[in-house]
Each structure stands twice: as C-alpha cells, then as structure tokens.
Short mmCIF file of C-alpha atoms in Angstrom, two decimals:
data_model
loop_
_atom_site.label_atom_id
_atom_site.label_comp_id
_atom_site.label_asym_id
_atom_site.label_seq_id
_atom_site.Cartn_x
_atom_site.Cartn_y
_atom_site.Cartn_z
CA UNK A 1 63.06 -125.96 104.83
CA UNK A 2 60.14 -125.79 102.41
CA UNK A 3 59.70 -122.09 103.22
CA UNK A 4 63.36 -121.31 102.49
CA UNK A 5 63.19 -123.30 99.24
CA UNK A 6 60.08 -121.40 98.16
CA UNK A 7 61.76 -118.08 98.93
CA UNK A 8 64.81 -119.16 96.97
CA UNK A 9 62.64 -120.07 93.98
CA UNK A 10 60.90 -116.67 94.09
CA UNK A 11 64.25 -114.86 94.20
CA UNK A 12 65.60 -116.99 91.37
CA UNK A 13 62.49 -116.33 89.30
CA UNK A 14 62.76 -112.57 89.86
CA UNK A 15 66.42 -112.63 88.88
CA UNK A 16 65.59 -114.67 85.80
CA UNK A 17 62.77 -112.31 84.78
CA UNK A 18 65.02 -109.29 85.34
CA UNK A 19 67.73 -110.88 83.24
CA UNK A 20 65.29 -111.68 80.44
CA UNK A 21 63.96 -108.12 80.48
CA UNK A 22 67.45 -106.67 80.34
CA UNK A 23 68.46 -109.01 77.50
CA UNK A 24 65.37 -108.40 75.37
CA UNK A 25 66.46 -106.80 72.14
CA UNK A 26 64.89 -103.42 71.48
CA UNK A 27 62.79 -103.42 68.30
CA UNK A 28 64.30 -101.64 65.30
CA UNK A 29 62.35 -99.89 62.55
CA UNK A 30 62.96 -98.65 59.03
CA UNK A 31 60.81 -96.74 56.59
CA UNK A 32 59.91 -98.44 53.34
CA UNK A 33 58.72 -97.35 49.92
CA UNK A 34 55.47 -98.83 48.69
CA UNK A 35 56.02 -99.23 44.96
CA UNK A 36 53.41 -101.05 42.89
CA UNK A 37 51.84 -102.12 46.22
CA UNK A 38 55.04 -103.87 47.31
CA UNK A 39 57.15 -102.83 50.34
CA UNK A 40 60.79 -102.09 49.44
CA UNK A 41 63.59 -101.47 51.94
CA UNK A 42 67.26 -100.69 51.40
CA UNK A 43 69.63 -103.64 51.74
CA UNK A 44 73.41 -103.84 51.63
CA UNK A 45 75.33 -106.92 50.48
CA UNK A 46 79.14 -106.81 50.39
CA UNK A 47 79.05 -103.00 50.47
CA UNK A 48 76.58 -102.72 47.57
CA UNK A 49 73.17 -101.18 48.30
CA UNK A 50 69.87 -102.01 46.62
CA UNK A 51 66.09 -101.98 47.11
CA UNK A 52 64.57 -105.34 48.08
CA UNK A 53 60.94 -106.44 48.43
CA UNK A 54 59.90 -107.76 51.85
CA UNK A 55 57.97 -110.76 50.58
CA UNK A 56 56.07 -113.41 52.53
CA UNK A 57 55.75 -115.30 49.25
CA UNK A 58 59.47 -115.61 48.60
CA UNK A 59 62.89 -116.51 49.93
CA UNK A 60 66.08 -114.47 50.02
CA UNK A 61 67.21 -113.73 46.49
CA UNK A 62 68.72 -111.09 44.25
CA UNK A 63 68.65 -109.86 40.69
CA UNK A 64 71.46 -111.07 38.43
CA UNK A 65 72.67 -107.48 37.98
CA UNK A 66 72.83 -106.88 41.73
CA UNK A 67 74.55 -110.22 42.40
CA UNK A 68 77.26 -109.34 39.89
CA UNK A 69 77.85 -105.92 41.48
CA UNK A 70 77.92 -107.43 44.97
CA UNK A 71 80.29 -110.20 43.91
CA UNK A 72 77.89 -113.02 44.84
CA UNK A 73 78.82 -115.94 42.61
CA UNK A 74 76.34 -118.25 40.91
CA UNK A 75 76.29 -121.94 41.70
CA UNK A 76 74.04 -124.74 40.46
CA UNK A 77 71.28 -123.67 38.07
CA UNK A 78 67.63 -124.73 38.04
CA UNK A 79 64.34 -123.66 36.45
CA UNK A 80 61.99 -121.48 38.50
CA UNK A 81 58.30 -120.67 38.07
CA UNK A 82 56.00 -118.03 39.50
CA UNK A 83 53.21 -115.80 38.26
CA UNK A 84 52.82 -116.18 34.49
CA UNK A 85 52.84 -119.14 32.12
CA UNK A 86 56.57 -119.54 31.73
CA UNK A 87 59.68 -120.34 33.67
CA UNK A 88 63.23 -119.05 33.72
CA UNK A 89 66.69 -120.20 34.65
CA UNK A 90 67.86 -119.30 38.14
CA UNK A 91 70.91 -120.13 40.24
CA UNK A 92 71.75 -120.88 43.84
CA UNK A 93 74.21 -118.23 44.98
CA UNK A 94 77.01 -118.49 47.49
CA UNK A 95 76.39 -117.63 51.13
CA UNK A 96 75.51 -113.95 51.59
CA UNK A 97 74.75 -111.58 54.44
CA UNK A 98 71.94 -109.05 53.90
CA UNK A 99 72.31 -105.92 56.04
CA UNK A 100 69.13 -103.85 56.47
CA UNK A 101 70.39 -100.30 56.06
CA UNK A 102 69.55 -98.03 58.99
CA UNK A 103 69.50 -100.90 61.49
CA UNK A 104 71.93 -103.33 63.08
CA UNK A 105 70.00 -106.23 61.57
CA UNK A 106 71.80 -108.70 59.33
CA UNK A 107 70.09 -111.75 57.91
CA UNK A 108 71.94 -114.66 56.33
CA UNK A 109 71.19 -116.99 53.47
CA UNK A 110 73.37 -120.00 52.75
CA UNK A 111 72.19 -120.13 49.15
CA UNK A 112 70.23 -117.06 48.00
CA UNK A 113 68.45 -117.45 44.69
CA UNK A 114 69.85 -115.42 41.80
CA UNK A 115 67.46 -114.70 38.92
CA UNK A 116 66.74 -112.09 36.27
CA UNK A 117 64.21 -109.60 37.67
CA UNK A 118 64.78 -107.02 34.94
CA UNK A 119 61.74 -108.07 32.83
CA UNK A 120 59.51 -107.46 35.87
CA UNK A 121 61.14 -104.09 36.56
CA UNK A 122 60.94 -102.93 32.94
CA UNK A 123 57.45 -104.27 32.25
CA UNK A 124 55.98 -102.54 35.31
CA UNK A 125 58.09 -99.37 34.88
CA UNK A 126 59.33 -99.52 38.45
CA UNK A 127 62.65 -97.88 39.37
CA UNK A 128 64.27 -100.89 41.03
CA UNK A 129 64.05 -104.65 41.43
CA UNK A 130 67.29 -105.60 43.16
CA UNK A 131 66.06 -108.54 45.16
CA UNK A 132 63.78 -110.15 47.73
CA UNK A 133 63.91 -110.69 51.48
CA UNK A 134 61.68 -113.61 52.34
CA UNK A 135 61.30 -116.64 54.56
CA UNK A 136 64.59 -116.34 56.49
CA UNK A 137 63.73 -112.87 57.76
CA UNK A 138 60.26 -113.86 58.98
CA UNK A 139 61.73 -116.89 60.75
CA UNK A 140 64.27 -114.70 62.56
CA UNK A 141 61.96 -111.85 63.66
CA UNK A 142 58.33 -111.08 64.38
CA UNK A 143 57.81 -108.57 61.62
CA UNK A 144 55.40 -105.62 61.61
CA UNK A 145 54.59 -104.01 58.26
CA UNK A 146 52.72 -100.78 58.99
CA UNK A 147 51.53 -99.93 55.49
CA UNK A 148 49.82 -96.56 56.16
CA UNK A 149 52.88 -95.26 58.04
CA UNK A 150 55.34 -96.93 55.63
CA UNK A 151 57.30 -98.48 58.48
CA UNK A 152 58.64 -101.99 59.11
CA UNK A 153 59.53 -102.96 62.68
CA UNK A 154 61.62 -105.98 63.65
CA UNK A 155 60.67 -107.48 67.01
CA UNK A 156 62.55 -110.13 68.92
CA UNK A 157 60.59 -113.37 68.76
CA UNK A 158 57.65 -113.34 71.16
CA UNK A 159 57.90 -109.62 71.96
CA UNK A 160 55.60 -107.96 69.44
CA UNK A 161 52.54 -105.95 70.63
CA UNK A 162 49.12 -107.62 70.76
CA UNK A 163 46.67 -105.06 72.19
CA UNK A 164 44.05 -103.91 69.72
CA UNK A 165 44.98 -106.37 66.98
CA UNK A 166 42.76 -108.95 65.32
CA UNK A 167 44.54 -112.31 65.40
CA UNK A 168 44.26 -114.57 62.35
CA UNK A 169 45.76 -118.08 62.62
CA UNK A 170 47.53 -119.49 59.60
CA UNK A 171 49.10 -122.67 58.31
CA UNK A 172 52.09 -122.84 56.01
CA UNK A 173 51.61 -123.50 52.32
CA UNK A 174 54.51 -125.67 51.16
CA UNK A 175 56.24 -125.00 54.50
CA UNK A 176 56.86 -121.40 53.52
CA UNK A 177 53.92 -119.05 52.84
CA UNK A 178 51.23 -118.12 55.41
CA UNK A 179 47.82 -119.47 54.37
CA UNK A 180 44.56 -118.36 56.01
CA UNK A 181 40.87 -119.24 55.78
CA UNK A 182 38.65 -116.76 53.95
CA UNK A 183 34.99 -116.83 53.01
CA UNK A 184 33.44 -115.59 49.76
CA UNK A 185 29.73 -115.98 49.00
CA UNK A 186 29.51 -118.44 51.89
CA UNK A 187 32.26 -120.62 50.37
CA UNK A 188 35.40 -121.07 52.47
CA UNK A 189 38.82 -121.38 50.90
CA UNK A 190 42.52 -121.38 51.72
CA UNK A 191 44.32 -118.21 50.62
CA UNK A 192 48.04 -117.54 50.82
CA UNK A 193 49.08 -114.14 52.20
CA UNK A 194 51.62 -112.65 49.83
CA UNK A 195 53.12 -109.21 50.49
CA UNK A 196 54.83 -109.49 47.10
CA UNK A 197 51.47 -109.71 45.29
CA UNK A 198 50.39 -106.27 44.06
CA UNK A 199 46.68 -107.14 43.73
CA UNK A 200 43.89 -107.06 46.30
CA UNK A 201 42.77 -110.65 45.79
CA UNK A 202 43.45 -113.47 43.35
CA UNK A 203 41.04 -116.39 43.00
CA UNK A 204 42.28 -119.38 41.05
CA UNK A 205 39.94 -120.95 38.52
CA UNK A 206 38.83 -123.98 40.54
CA UNK A 207 37.72 -121.84 43.49
CA UNK A 208 36.13 -119.21 41.25
CA UNK A 209 34.07 -121.91 39.54
CA UNK A 210 32.78 -123.06 42.94
CA UNK A 211 31.17 -119.65 43.50
CA UNK A 212 27.83 -118.39 42.26
CA UNK A 213 29.11 -116.55 39.18
CA UNK A 214 25.72 -115.44 37.86
CA UNK A 215 26.14 -111.95 39.34
CA UNK A 216 29.84 -111.56 38.54
CA UNK A 217 30.84 -109.57 35.49
CA UNK A 218 34.28 -110.54 34.24
CA UNK A 219 36.42 -108.06 32.33
CA UNK A 220 38.20 -108.82 29.10
CA UNK A 221 41.43 -110.76 29.47
CA UNK A 222 44.17 -108.27 30.33
CA UNK A 223 47.62 -108.12 31.82
CA UNK A 224 47.24 -107.55 35.57
CA UNK A 225 50.88 -107.89 36.58
CA UNK A 226 54.18 -109.50 35.71
CA UNK A 227 55.80 -112.40 37.53
CA UNK A 228 58.81 -114.66 37.35
CA UNK A 229 56.99 -116.62 34.64
CA UNK A 230 56.04 -113.59 32.55
CA UNK A 231 52.83 -111.55 32.14
CA UNK A 232 49.99 -112.38 34.53
CA UNK A 233 46.96 -112.51 32.25
CA UNK A 234 43.65 -112.45 34.08
CA UNK A 235 40.02 -111.39 34.03
CA UNK A 236 38.93 -109.02 36.77
CA UNK A 237 35.70 -108.66 38.73
CA UNK A 238 34.53 -107.02 41.95
CA UNK A 239 33.41 -109.07 44.94
CA UNK A 240 30.79 -107.33 47.13
CA UNK A 241 32.39 -108.73 50.28
CA UNK A 242 35.18 -110.99 51.50
CA UNK A 243 35.37 -112.27 55.06
CA UNK A 244 38.25 -113.46 57.22
CA UNK A 245 36.28 -113.17 60.47
CA UNK A 246 33.36 -111.19 61.86
CA UNK A 247 35.81 -108.40 62.70
CA UNK A 248 37.72 -108.51 59.39
CA UNK A 249 35.48 -108.05 56.39
CA UNK A 250 36.27 -106.25 53.15
CA UNK A 251 33.82 -104.66 50.74
CA UNK A 252 34.05 -104.07 46.99
CA UNK A 253 37.18 -106.16 46.53
CA UNK A 254 38.77 -105.95 43.09
CA UNK A 255 39.63 -109.56 42.25
CA UNK A 256 41.31 -111.35 39.37
CA UNK A 257 41.06 -114.85 37.91
CA UNK A 258 44.35 -115.77 36.19
CA UNK A 259 44.11 -117.52 32.84
CA UNK A 260 47.17 -119.76 32.81
CA UNK A 261 47.63 -123.21 31.34
CA UNK A 262 51.17 -123.56 32.70
CA UNK A 263 53.33 -122.16 35.47
CA UNK A 264 53.10 -122.25 39.26
CA UNK A 265 49.60 -120.77 39.47
CA UNK A 266 48.16 -123.26 36.97
CA UNK A 267 49.09 -126.09 39.36
CA UNK A 268 47.96 -124.39 42.58
CA UNK A 269 45.57 -126.41 44.72
CA UNK A 270 44.54 -123.64 47.13
CA UNK A 271 41.86 -121.00 46.54
CA UNK A 272 44.01 -117.97 45.78
CA UNK A 273 46.17 -115.13 47.13
CA UNK A 274 45.49 -112.21 49.46
CA UNK A 275 47.79 -109.41 48.32
CA UNK A 276 49.07 -106.03 49.43
CA UNK A 277 46.16 -104.31 47.70
CA UNK A 278 44.15 -105.13 50.85
CA UNK A 279 46.98 -105.39 53.37
CA UNK A 280 48.10 -101.82 52.61
CA UNK A 281 45.23 -100.49 54.73
CA UNK A 282 46.60 -102.16 57.88
CA UNK A 283 49.50 -102.68 60.17
CA UNK A 284 50.21 -106.40 59.80
CA UNK A 285 52.37 -108.41 62.20
CA UNK A 286 53.63 -111.84 61.14
CA UNK A 287 54.50 -114.27 63.95
CA UNK A 288 55.80 -117.40 62.24
CA UNK A 289 56.48 -119.26 65.52
CA UNK A 290 52.87 -119.02 66.69
CA UNK A 291 51.58 -119.11 63.10
CA UNK A 292 49.56 -115.95 63.61
CA UNK A 293 48.93 -112.85 61.55
CA UNK A 294 47.82 -109.81 63.55
CA UNK A 295 46.02 -106.91 61.89
CA UNK A 296 45.13 -103.45 63.10
CA UNK A 297 43.83 -100.59 61.04
CA UNK A 298 45.56 -97.41 62.20
CA UNK A 299 43.92 -94.02 61.63
CA UNK A 300 44.59 -92.96 58.04
CA UNK A 301 44.21 -89.72 56.17
CA UNK A 302 41.39 -89.08 53.74
CA UNK A 303 40.26 -86.15 51.62
CA UNK A 304 36.52 -85.88 52.02
CA UNK A 305 35.98 -83.15 49.46
CA UNK A 306 37.92 -81.07 46.96
CA UNK A 307 37.02 -77.38 46.82
CA UNK A 308 37.05 -75.72 43.40
CA UNK A 309 36.53 -72.01 42.76
CA UNK A 310 35.02 -71.85 39.26
CA UNK A 311 34.97 -68.70 37.13
CA UNK A 312 32.61 -70.10 34.47
CA UNK A 313 30.49 -71.92 37.00
CA UNK A 314 27.72 -73.32 34.79
CA UNK A 315 29.84 -74.52 31.88
CA UNK A 316 32.58 -75.95 34.11
CA UNK A 317 30.25 -77.95 36.34
CA UNK A 318 28.40 -79.18 33.25
CA UNK A 319 31.69 -80.43 31.81
CA UNK A 320 32.25 -82.53 34.94
CA UNK A 321 28.71 -83.91 34.72
CA UNK A 322 29.03 -84.68 31.00
CA UNK A 323 32.54 -86.13 30.94
CA UNK A 324 32.71 -87.93 34.29
CA UNK A 325 30.28 -90.13 36.27
CA UNK A 326 29.54 -87.45 38.89
CA UNK A 327 26.04 -86.66 40.12
CA UNK A 328 24.72 -83.61 41.99
CA UNK A 329 24.38 -84.30 45.73
CA UNK A 330 24.04 -80.74 47.10
CA UNK A 331 23.31 -77.31 45.66
CA UNK A 332 22.98 -73.67 46.77
CA UNK A 333 22.76 -70.39 44.87
CA UNK A 334 26.55 -70.16 44.72
CA UNK A 335 27.81 -73.75 45.00
CA UNK A 336 27.33 -77.23 43.60
CA UNK A 337 28.63 -80.49 45.07
CA UNK A 338 29.26 -83.46 42.79
CA UNK A 339 29.95 -87.00 43.94
CA UNK A 340 30.70 -90.42 42.53
CA UNK A 341 31.42 -93.21 45.02
CA UNK A 342 34.04 -91.67 47.38
CA UNK A 343 35.10 -88.91 44.98
CA UNK A 344 33.55 -85.53 45.79
CA UNK A 345 34.09 -81.96 44.55
CA UNK A 346 32.45 -78.78 45.81
CA UNK A 347 32.33 -76.03 43.17
CA UNK A 348 32.04 -72.43 44.36
CA UNK A 349 31.04 -69.68 41.93
CA UNK A 350 33.88 -67.15 41.80
CA UNK A 351 33.64 -64.95 38.72
CA UNK A 352 36.60 -62.86 39.91
CA UNK A 353 39.00 -65.73 39.30
CA UNK A 354 40.53 -65.57 35.81
CA UNK A 355 40.59 -68.67 33.65
CA UNK A 356 43.97 -70.41 33.66
CA UNK A 357 44.94 -68.17 36.55
CA UNK A 358 48.68 -67.82 36.51
CA UNK A 359 51.13 -68.56 39.23
CA UNK A 360 52.56 -65.23 40.32
CA UNK A 361 55.14 -64.54 42.95
CA UNK A 362 54.00 -63.15 46.27
CA UNK A 363 57.09 -60.99 45.98
CA UNK A 364 55.12 -59.09 43.32
CA UNK A 365 52.19 -58.75 45.74
CA UNK A 366 50.14 -61.31 43.84
CA UNK A 367 49.02 -64.50 45.52
CA UNK A 368 49.93 -67.74 43.77
CA UNK A 369 47.22 -70.38 43.59
CA UNK A 370 48.02 -73.04 46.14
CA UNK A 371 46.41 -76.07 44.47
CA UNK A 372 47.51 -76.69 40.89
CA UNK A 373 46.51 -80.37 40.55
CA UNK A 374 44.10 -82.69 42.29
CA UNK A 375 43.20 -86.26 41.60
CA UNK A 376 41.48 -89.55 42.24
CA UNK A 377 42.20 -93.23 42.69
CA UNK A 378 40.14 -95.31 40.24
CA UNK A 379 39.88 -99.10 39.81
CA UNK A 380 41.20 -99.16 36.23
CA UNK A 381 42.63 -96.19 34.34
CA UNK A 382 42.09 -97.77 30.92
CA UNK A 383 38.38 -98.20 31.62
CA UNK A 384 38.09 -94.53 32.60
CA UNK A 385 39.91 -93.46 29.44
CA UNK A 386 37.71 -95.60 27.19
CA UNK A 387 34.45 -94.43 28.78
CA UNK A 388 35.19 -90.76 29.43
CA UNK A 389 38.25 -89.61 27.47
CA UNK A 390 38.32 -91.71 24.28
CA UNK A 391 40.01 -89.16 22.01
CA UNK A 392 43.83 -89.08 22.04
CA UNK A 393 43.82 -85.30 22.50
CA UNK A 394 41.68 -85.64 25.66
CA UNK A 395 44.76 -86.72 27.60
CA UNK A 396 47.74 -84.58 28.44
CA UNK A 397 50.78 -86.22 26.80
CA UNK A 398 48.30 -88.15 24.63
CA UNK A 399 48.50 -91.36 26.64
CA UNK A 400 48.53 -92.82 30.16
CA UNK A 401 51.83 -92.93 32.02
CA UNK A 402 53.20 -95.80 34.08
CA UNK A 403 55.22 -94.40 36.98
CA UNK A 404 56.73 -96.66 39.63
CA UNK A 405 54.46 -99.50 38.56
CA UNK A 406 51.27 -97.46 38.72
CA UNK A 407 49.23 -96.40 35.71
CA UNK A 408 48.05 -92.78 35.71
CA UNK A 409 46.89 -90.12 33.30
CA UNK A 410 46.19 -86.39 33.32
CA UNK A 411 43.47 -84.26 31.72
CA UNK A 412 42.84 -80.53 31.72
CA UNK A 413 39.36 -79.16 32.35
CA UNK A 414 37.84 -76.08 30.62
CA UNK A 415 39.31 -73.69 33.22
CA UNK A 416 42.80 -75.12 32.84
CA UNK A 417 42.86 -77.17 36.02
CA UNK A 418 44.73 -80.47 35.86
CA UNK A 419 43.04 -83.66 37.05
CA UNK A 420 45.22 -86.70 37.73
CA UNK A 421 43.83 -90.24 37.81
CA UNK A 422 45.74 -93.06 39.55
CA UNK A 423 44.99 -96.76 39.20
CA UNK A 424 44.37 -98.39 42.56
CA UNK A 425 41.64 -99.75 44.80
CA UNK A 426 38.14 -100.90 43.96
CA UNK A 427 36.27 -97.59 43.78
CA UNK A 428 36.72 -93.91 42.99
CA UNK A 429 38.01 -91.72 45.81
CA UNK A 430 39.76 -88.41 46.37
CA UNK A 431 43.45 -89.16 46.83
CA UNK A 432 45.81 -86.43 45.58
CA UNK A 433 46.66 -82.76 45.99
CA UNK A 434 49.55 -80.84 44.41
CA UNK A 435 50.51 -77.42 45.79
CA UNK A 436 52.73 -74.64 44.52
CA UNK A 437 54.15 -71.74 46.54
CA UNK A 438 57.11 -69.45 47.05
CA UNK A 439 55.92 -68.31 50.46
CA UNK A 440 58.01 -69.48 53.43
CA UNK A 441 55.07 -69.35 55.85
CA UNK A 442 52.90 -71.49 53.57
CA UNK A 443 55.76 -73.92 53.10
CA UNK A 444 56.12 -74.12 56.88
CA UNK A 445 52.38 -74.75 57.24
CA UNK A 446 52.65 -77.62 54.77
CA UNK A 447 55.72 -79.22 56.37
CA UNK A 448 54.11 -79.02 59.82
CA UNK A 449 51.00 -80.72 58.43
CA UNK A 450 53.12 -83.49 56.92
CA UNK A 451 54.92 -84.09 60.21
CA UNK A 452 51.80 -83.98 62.39
CA UNK A 453 50.00 -86.52 60.19
CA UNK A 454 52.85 -88.99 59.86
CA UNK A 455 53.25 -88.56 56.12
CA UNK A 456 56.37 -90.15 54.64
CA UNK A 457 58.60 -88.78 51.90
CA UNK A 458 57.97 -90.91 48.81
CA UNK A 459 60.07 -89.13 46.20
CA UNK A 460 62.19 -86.01 45.95
CA UNK A 461 62.75 -84.32 42.59
CA UNK A 462 64.29 -81.17 44.01
CA UNK A 463 66.87 -79.46 41.84
CA UNK A 464 69.10 -76.85 43.42
CA UNK A 465 70.35 -75.63 40.05
CA UNK A 466 66.84 -74.66 38.87
CA UNK A 467 65.49 -73.49 42.22
CA UNK A 468 62.67 -76.05 42.35
CA UNK A 469 62.03 -77.93 45.58
CA UNK A 470 59.61 -80.71 44.59
CA UNK A 471 58.71 -83.40 47.10
CA UNK A 472 55.99 -86.04 47.25
CA UNK A 473 54.62 -87.41 50.53
CA UNK A 474 52.27 -90.30 51.23
CA UNK A 475 50.14 -91.71 54.03
CA UNK A 476 48.01 -94.70 53.18
CA UNK A 477 46.48 -93.97 49.77
CA UNK A 478 46.75 -90.19 50.16
CA UNK A 479 49.41 -88.44 48.10
CA UNK A 480 50.49 -84.79 48.28
CA UNK A 481 53.03 -82.94 46.20
CA UNK A 482 54.63 -79.58 46.93
CA UNK A 483 56.58 -77.35 44.59
CA UNK A 484 58.39 -74.60 46.45
CA UNK A 485 60.04 -72.23 44.02
CA UNK A 486 62.69 -69.61 44.38
CA UNK A 487 63.05 -66.63 42.03
CA UNK A 488 64.96 -68.61 39.40
CA UNK A 489 62.07 -71.04 38.94
CA UNK A 490 59.13 -68.65 38.80
CA UNK A 491 58.96 -67.90 35.09
CA UNK A 492 58.49 -71.50 33.85
CA UNK A 493 55.48 -71.85 36.16
CA UNK A 494 53.66 -68.72 35.03
CA UNK A 495 50.41 -69.88 33.46
CA UNK A 496 50.00 -72.95 35.63
CA UNK A 497 46.28 -73.62 35.96
CA UNK A 498 44.97 -74.10 39.46
CA UNK A 499 41.77 -74.41 41.45
CA UNK A 500 42.01 -71.05 43.21
CA UNK A 501 42.38 -72.66 46.64
CA UNK A 502 45.29 -71.84 48.93
CA UNK A 503 47.34 -74.45 50.78
CA UNK A 504 46.00 -73.64 54.24
CA UNK A 505 42.40 -73.92 53.01
CA UNK A 506 43.02 -77.18 51.15
CA UNK A 507 44.67 -78.80 54.17
CA UNK A 508 41.40 -78.37 56.10
CA UNK A 509 39.78 -80.92 53.78
CA UNK A 510 41.96 -83.71 55.19
CA UNK A 511 40.69 -85.84 58.04
CA UNK A 512 41.76 -88.94 59.95
CA UNK A 513 39.60 -92.02 59.42
CA UNK A 514 38.42 -94.18 62.31
CA UNK A 515 40.18 -97.41 63.20
CA UNK A 516 37.31 -99.67 62.14
CA UNK A 517 38.63 -103.01 60.89
CA UNK A 518 36.07 -103.18 58.09
CA UNK A 519 37.54 -102.04 54.80
#
C-alpha cells in the first residue's frame, strides 16, 4: 500500500511540475530609451501613447497634459514633494490601465497620481515626460533593466535568471523603494536604489558629515537636476571608491550633497540614493518578493583610441596639449599618442591630407572622409569650458547645448575637425564617433557592425525630402552617428572637416570590455 501511495505521489508531482512548466508565462521584452540617465518605455492609456519612466522610486502616475489627452479624470488633490525645496499640487486620478506597447502586458492603478511634469521636462530639455511606471509594476513582475543593451524584460514572479549575477539583499524604504547597505570610507549607510535618479550617487548631509571630509573637494553650489519640488541644488565631489560588497565596488564615483532646507530630501533619514548613473553599467534585476537586487555587468563597447591623420602635425598636436589636459604617452617619428584618464588619441603625420578636407562623393572618384566628429564623456561640461575654452568664440554655436537632458558642446580644432564633449560619468573617456558616407558598401559595413554589437537605435533624424539618412545608435556609454547621403544632400556637406579616417578603419578601434563587476 505504501509503495502504491509513493508511486502515486511521484506521478502527481510530475504532473504538477509539467503543468507548472506549461503554464509559466514566457518573459516579454521591450527596448527603452535612456534619456538623462532614466529608462523610458512607450505606454498606452485609453488609446493615447506616451513615454514613461520605469522608476523604482515612484508609483504609477502621469503628467497633467497626458492625463487630459487620455481622458483620465482628476480626483482629490494633495501636495506632493520630491527632489528640490518646494512642493506642488497633485491629484489622485481615476482607475487606469497602462499597456506597455510592444507587449501583452497591462498594469493597473486604482488611483494613479496626476501632476505637472512639464517644469522637469522643460528645465532638463528632454523631449518627453508623460508619466511614471513605479511600484505596481515591480510588484507584478520580476523586472530586468539591461542598461547597456537598452532592454527591459518582464519575468513571471520567481522565474528570472540567477546564474552569473551578484545578489544584493534590500529592505523597503517607506514600504516602497529598495534600500541597500553601502560602505564609503569604512562608514556603512542605507541607500535607496532609484532608477529615476539621474545621478551616480547622492549623499545626504547627515551621512556626508559622518565621513572624513578632509580629502574631499566640494564644488560650488550648482543645479544638478530638477525634481518634483524644483531645482536640485547641490555641491559635487568625487569619491575614490564605494562598496556594496567585495564583488561590487565602484571607483571614482561622482557624488552630490544636496543643499535643501525643505522638501522630501531635507527630511530624509537614510544615507542617500544610488542612481542610474552607476546602474547604467549593469543589467539589474529587481525581485520585490525576495527583496533582492541582482546585478551583472554584460560586455560593453569601448573606444580605446581615436586615430587622427594630421596634416600640420606639430601645430595640431601642440594645440591639443595646450588647450586640453592631454599628456604624451607614446611617440614615434611619424606618430604621437596623447592621453588623459580614459581619453586617448593617436595622431599620425599625413601631410597629403588637406586642411578642412571636404566631403566629396565617391561617385566623383573622390573618397569622402569617414569620421567627421569624435568626442568624449567628461564629468562636467561647464568645468571643461571654464578651464579650456573660456572665450565665447571657442565654442561652436557660442554656448553649450542641452539635448535630451544632457549638456554638450562642440569645438573645432586648427585642422577643422569637430570635437564633441558630453557630460556624463566621473572621468574623461572616448565615447563618440560620427561618420559620413554615400557608399553603399560602407553603409552596409556600419549597419552590420551595429547589429553584431547589439547597438540600439537612439534617434533617427532621417529626412527623405533632403536625401539625408541620419541615425544615432548607442550601447552603454558609446554613441555612434551615421549620415548616409544621396546625391541631393551632397552639396551642403562639402567642406565638412574630418579626421581622415574611413569607417572601416575607425570601427577597428572598438572593443568589448570584460564582464568584471568592478566599475
């Protein structure tokens, strides 16, 4: 009898396991846009589409403009606080269903928050701020945010991958936001993990004052963001290292100390926030049921060295040494390599290359220059301008530009090449190439490279009426731009300065980084 019962239990267990396997929901994925270090996905409410932040620090909500278009009515009002000194009026909205476009996933909120996000959008010069997907979504799914690959995956609860990930336990701050232990200068503190925070790290005043501040150089008070409560005014400094665990340590972490006498952050009792400025180097899985955050650093692209063919070799390299913080790290009779932190350029003497070499069509048997811009990520664009390009006429357009929440500026060197500087990260590094071509084979080479390396389309400014096909792709911090021109578009681009390096040669400078967890 016992034997038959045991056999029956085994059969029942197998049937149960088979049923569970068959009923497990397949994970669904969508690509996202990382704008101002925040992940945005497309959402549809009542047939109206918009771009929403996936935010561990928030709850489901929508901009007043979007709510009006989607026909979501306002209910009871209240005052809401966030980053910044102030507060603003917000409303509880009526029940709404948020459909994640490109998937079958729909997430509900009985009372989504409705508030005015336009000041944040306009202040940061970002193209959209339609709403937020927050706590409800993370409670319904185990969520993977793969920042380098710009992909969010929704796993059925308990069915996310675990192999190769570092597991970080967390508690909930105010029953909502993941909060982890981190160590700075040997001092442990509780830090919330906020995917809606654009910065690398925020330390609130009480925790900052508990550190040894003798070796920390604070910047002047400046605006470092914009929150629900208005401008986020803070002083910035760089921490040599920050530690979550022996396997998860970060070096040269750009950190801010907010200076607020009112608002949500002024009353915070925890140590600070860990933001997307660090998370963007990882795939991060949030498992709210187990209260675990899993991190894995996938291989990411890097540009070890820019190659530059200089006609006036001596004067051009001297300009880079005089105007920028580069130093000579290698030299031969015909080349010179300059480096500062992770930014590196190799100059090759090429007297045959004319200054301001023009883009010319290959249809006229003249090769166009492949690279017409290259650039760097720097910690703070304003600091670079003040130290290295203080005159208004040093900058193209006479000023920095804020594009999609990111400050940048352009300068032209003595040979007419355009350098582009992007604000981001804690140190200088090579991060950007822009190519121009009208050659189908070169265009094919580029598109194959993009596909093979998992680069994601970030923006498309193509214009069929002018014959310009302009697309921007990203992977991690690396950005590439390609202008493919047809005959109608050639003339406006004659005279474009470039580095004399063709696309296929430039692509050889890219490499995949290792998967080390240390940042």
